[in-house]
Coordinates of C-alpha atoms and ligand atoms in Angstrom, one line a residue:
X482 CA 22.5 9.3 -27.9
X483 CA 19.3 11.2 -27.1
X484 CA 19.4 13.9 -24.4
X485 CA 16.5 14.9 -22.3
X486 CA 17.3 17.9 -20.1
X487 CA 15.6 17.8 -16.8
X488 CA 13.5 21.0 -16.5
X489 CA 13.8 20.8 -12.7
X490 CA 17.3 22.2 -13.2
X491 CA 16.1 25.2 -15.3
X492 CA 15.8 28.8 -14.3
X493 CA 12.2 29.0 -13.2
X494 CA 12.3 32.8 -13.4
X495 CA 13.2 32.5 -17.1
X496 CA 11.5 29.3 -18.0
X497 CA 10.6 30.4 -21.5
X498 CA 14.2 31.0 -22.4
X499 CA 15.2 27.6 -21.1
X500 CA 12.4 25.8 -22.9
X501 CA 13.3 27.5 -26.1
X502 CA 16.9 26.4 -25.7
X503 CA 15.8 22.8 -24.9
X504 CA 13.5 22.9 -28.0
X505 CA 16.3 23.9 -30.3
X506 CA 19.1 21.8 -28.9
X507 CA 17.7 18.7 -27.2
X508 CA 15.8 15.5 -28.1
X509 CA 13.2 15.4 -25.3
X510 CA 12.2 17.7 -22.4
X511 CA 12.2 15.7 -19.1
X512 CA 9.5 16.9 -16.7
X513 CA 9.8 15.7 -13.1
X514 CA 6.4 15.5 -11.3
X515 CA 6.6 14.9 -7.5
X516 CA 3.9 14.7 -4.9
X517 CA 5.7 15.0 -1.6
X518 CA 4.6 11.5 -0.7
X519 CA 6.3 9.1 -3.0
X520 CA 9.4 11.3 -2.7
X521 CA 10.1 13.8 0.0
X522 CA 9.9 16.8 -2.3
X523 CA 7.4 18.6 -4.5
X524 CA 8.6 20.0 -7.9
X525 CA 6.0 21.6 -10.2
X526 CA 2.5 20.6 -11.3
X527 CA 0.2 20.6 -14.3
X528 CA -0.3 24.3 -14.8
X529 CA 3.4 24.6 -15.3
X530 CA 3.4 21.6 -17.7
X531 CA 0.6 23.2 -19.6
X532 CA 2.7 26.4 -20.1
X533 CA 5.7 24.4 -21.1
X534 CA 3.7 22.5 -23.6
X535 CA 2.6 25.6 -25.4
X536 CA 6.1 26.5 -26.5
X537 CA 8.0 23.2 -26.3
X538 CA 8.7 21.7 -29.7
X539 CA 10.5 18.5 -28.7
X540 CA 8.5 15.6 -27.1
X541 CA 7.7 16.0 -23.5
X542 CA 8.8 13.1 -21.2
X543 CA 6.9 13.1 -17.9
X544 CA 8.6 11.3 -15.0
X545 CA 5.9 10.6 -12.4
X546 CA 7.3 10.3 -8.9
X547 CA 3.9 10.0 -7.2
X548 CA 1.7 7.5 -5.6
X549 CA -1.3 6.6 -7.8
X550 CA 0.4 7.6 -11.1
X551 CA -2.6 6.3 -13.0
X552 CA -4.6 9.3 -11.9
X553 CA -2.6 11.6 -14.1
X554 CA -2.1 9.7 -17.4
X555 CA -5.1 11.4 -19.1
X556 CA -4.1 14.9 -17.8
X557 CA -0.6 14.4 -19.2
X558 CA -1.9 13.3 -22.5
X559 CA -4.1 16.3 -22.8
X560 CA -1.2 18.5 -22.0
X561 CA 0.7 17.0 -24.9
X562 CA 3.2 14.6 -23.3
X563 CA 4.5 11.9 -25.6
X564 CA 6.4 9.8 -23.0
X565 CA 5.2 9.0 -19.5
X566 CA 7.1 7.0 -16.9
X567 CA 5.9 5.9 -13.5
X568 CA 7.7 4.0 -10.7
X569 CA 7.5 0.3 -10.3
X570 CA 7.6 0.9 -6.5
X571 CA 4.4 2.9 -6.8
X572 CA 2.6 0.6 -9.3
X573 CA 3.5 -2.9 -8.0
X574 CA 1.4 -5.6 -9.6
X575 CA -0.6 -3.0 -11.5
X576 CA 2.5 -2.1 -13.7
X577 CA 1.2 -4.1 -16.7
X578 CA -2.2 -2.5 -16.4
X579 CA -0.7 1.0 -16.3
X580 CA 1.5 0.4 -19.3
X581 CA -1.7 -0.5 -21.3
X582 CA -3.5 2.5 -20.0
X583 CA -0.7 4.8 -21.2
X584 CA -0.7 3.0 -24.6
X585 CA -4.5 3.4 -24.9
X586 CA -4.0 7.2 -24.6
X587 CA -1.5 7.1 -27.5
X588 CA 1.6 7.7 -25.4
X589 CA 4.8 5.8 -24.9
X590 CA 5.1 4.0 -21.5
X591 CA 8.1 3.8 -19.3
X592 CA 8.8 2.0 -16.0
X593 CA 11.2 3.6 -13.6
X594 CA 13.1 2.2 -10.7
X595 CA 15.1 3.7 -7.9
X596 CA 18.7 2.4 -7.2
X597 CA 17.6 0.0 -4.5
X598 CA 15.1 -1.9 -6.6
X599 CA 16.6 -5.1 -8.2
X600 CA 16.8 -4.5 -12.0
X601 CA 15.5 -8.1 -12.6
X602 CA 12.1 -6.8 -11.5
X603 CA 11.9 -5.0 -14.9
X604 CA 12.6 -8.1 -17.0
X605 CA 9.0 -9.2 -17.3
X606 CA 8.0 -5.8 -18.8
X607 CA 10.5 -6.1 -21.7
X608 CA 8.5 -6.0 -24.9
X609 CA 5.6 -4.4 -23.0
X610 CA 7.1 -1.1 -21.8
X611 CA 8.5 1.2 -24.5
X612 CA 11.3 2.3 -22.2
X613 CA 12.8 1.8 -18.8
X614 CA 14.0 4.7 -16.6
X615 CA 17.0 3.6 -14.5
X616 CA 17.5 6.1 -11.7
X617 CA 21.2 6.8 -11.0
X618 CA 20.2 8.8 -7.9
X619 CA 17.3 8.3 -5.5
X620 CA 14.3 10.1 -7.0
X621 CA 13.3 13.4 -5.4
X622 CA 16.0 15.9 -6.0
X623 CA 18.2 17.3 -8.7
X624 CA 21.9 17.9 -8.2
X625 CA 22.8 14.6 -6.5
X626 CA 25.9 12.5 -7.0
X627 CA 25.7 9.8 -9.7
X628 CA 25.5 6.3 -8.3
X629 CA 27.9 4.2 -10.4
X630 CA 26.1 0.9 -9.9
X631 CA 23.6 2.2 -12.4
X632 CA 26.1 1.3 -15.1
X633 CA 26.0 -2.5 -14.2
X634 CA 22.2 -2.4 -14.0
X635 CA 22.0 -1.0 -17.5
X636 CA 24.4 -3.6 -18.8
X637 CA 22.3 -6.4 -17.3
X638 CA 19.0 -4.9 -18.6
X639 CA 20.4 -4.3 -22.1
X640 CA 21.5 -7.9 -22.3
X641 CA 18.0 -9.1 -21.4
X642 CA 16.4 -6.7 -23.9
X643 CA 18.8 -8.0 -26.6
X644 CA 18.1 -11.6 -25.7
X645 CA 14.4 -11.1 -26.1
X646 CA 14.9 -9.2 -29.4
X647 CA 13.0 -6.2 -28.1
X648 CA 13.5 -2.6 -28.9
X649 CA 12.9 -1.2 -25.4
X650 CA 14.8 2.0 -24.8
X651 CA 16.9 2.6 -21.6
X652 CA 16.8 6.1 -20.2
X653 CA 19.1 7.0 -17.3
X654 CA 18.4 9.8 -14.8
X655 CA 20.3 11.4 -12.0
X656 CA 23.8 13.0 -11.8
X657 CA 24.5 12.4 -15.5
X658 CA 27.3 14.5 -17.0
X659 CA 29.9 14.3 -19.7
X660 CA 32.2 12.3 -17.3
X661 CA 29.9 9.4 -16.9
X662 CA 28.0 9.5 -20.2
X663 CA 30.6 7.4 -22.1
X664 CA 30.2 4.5 -19.6
X665 CA 26.4 4.9 -19.8
X666 CA 26.5 4.7 -23.6
X667 CA 28.8 1.7 -23.6
X668 CA 26.5 0.0 -21.1
X669 CA 23.6 0.4 -23.5
X670 CA 21.7 3.6 -22.5
X671 CA 19.7 5.3 -25.2
X672 CA 18.5 8.5 -23.5
X673 CA 20.4 10.6 -21.0
X674 CA 18.5 12.8 -18.6
X675 CA 20.6 15.7 -17.3
X676 CA 19.5 18.6 -15.1
X677 CA 22.3 20.3 -13.2
X678 CA 25.0 19.5 -15.6
X679 CA 23.1 21.0 -18.5
X680 CA 21.7 24.1 -16.8
X681 CA 24.8 24.9 -14.9
X682 CA 27.0 24.7 -18.0
X683 CA 28.3 28.0 -19.3
X684 CA 26.7 27.1 -22.7
X685 CA 23.8 24.7 -22.1
X686 CA 23.1 24.1 -25.8
X687 CA 26.8 23.2 -26.4
X688 CA 26.8 20.9 -23.4
X689 CA 23.7 19.1 -24.8
X690 CA 25.5 18.7 -28.1
X691 CA 28.5 17.3 -26.4
X692 CA 26.3 14.7 -24.6
X693 CA 24.5 13.8 -27.9
X694 CA 27.8 13.2 -29.7
X695 CA 29.1 10.8 -27.1
Ligands
DX5_1668 C1 15.4 13.4 -9.6 C2 14.9 13.6 -11.0 C3 15.9 14.0 -12.0 C4 16.7 15.2 -11.7 C5 18.0 15.1 -12.5 O1 14.3 12.9 -8.9 O2 14.1 12.5 -11.5 O3 15.3 14.1 -13.3 O4 16.1 16.4 -12.0 O5 18.8 16.2 -12.2 P1 20.4 16.1 -12.1 O6 20.9 15.8 -13.5 O7 20.8 17.4 -11.5 O8 20.7 14.9 -11.2
ZN1669 ZN1 13.5 12.5 -13.6

């Protein structure tokens, strides 16, 4: 199981310490980019991503919670991101086009959906997207309660991916912790994003290890 700590949960006054910890313990670093329009919150922007990129030694995974995600693909590539996801709700019928644009820049493309978007809407991007990001909370804030329906959505999506013989990864984001991680793994998730659970743990690196070994 891959673990991508959400930097939104990090200690922004000691970001260097947390990025070093993530670099040595985790698989990816998950970066939540919000615009205050697609979601009712603003997190951090590109100058912060640039600084993180200077010291981060694991792949950076940018999660765009913005309208017009396509405006930022090139910037994210220049800042060293390896994985970029955008929301289907923001992209609509341009989803396929955006996946291609991300590929053209040499990055892996992910399509994200909030809990109220039918999972079937992702099926036509199986084999096109490199990964799907299933939100297990409504995008916008860290520290929310895990929505259990995500497990059934992952089971359904995994079944379709298997049926089509594709290798698309499933990443799950929101309220993930050691209590729900087993169900997520059994359902077919490949990457766990965890913010609060990791950074509030007494020993964040040990907590990451625990999630990885599930
Ligand atoms: C929510 C973000 C998540 C969030 C996860 O909009 O996409 O990545 O930071 O944080 P926790 O694990 O605290 O729910
Ligand atoms: Zn996220």
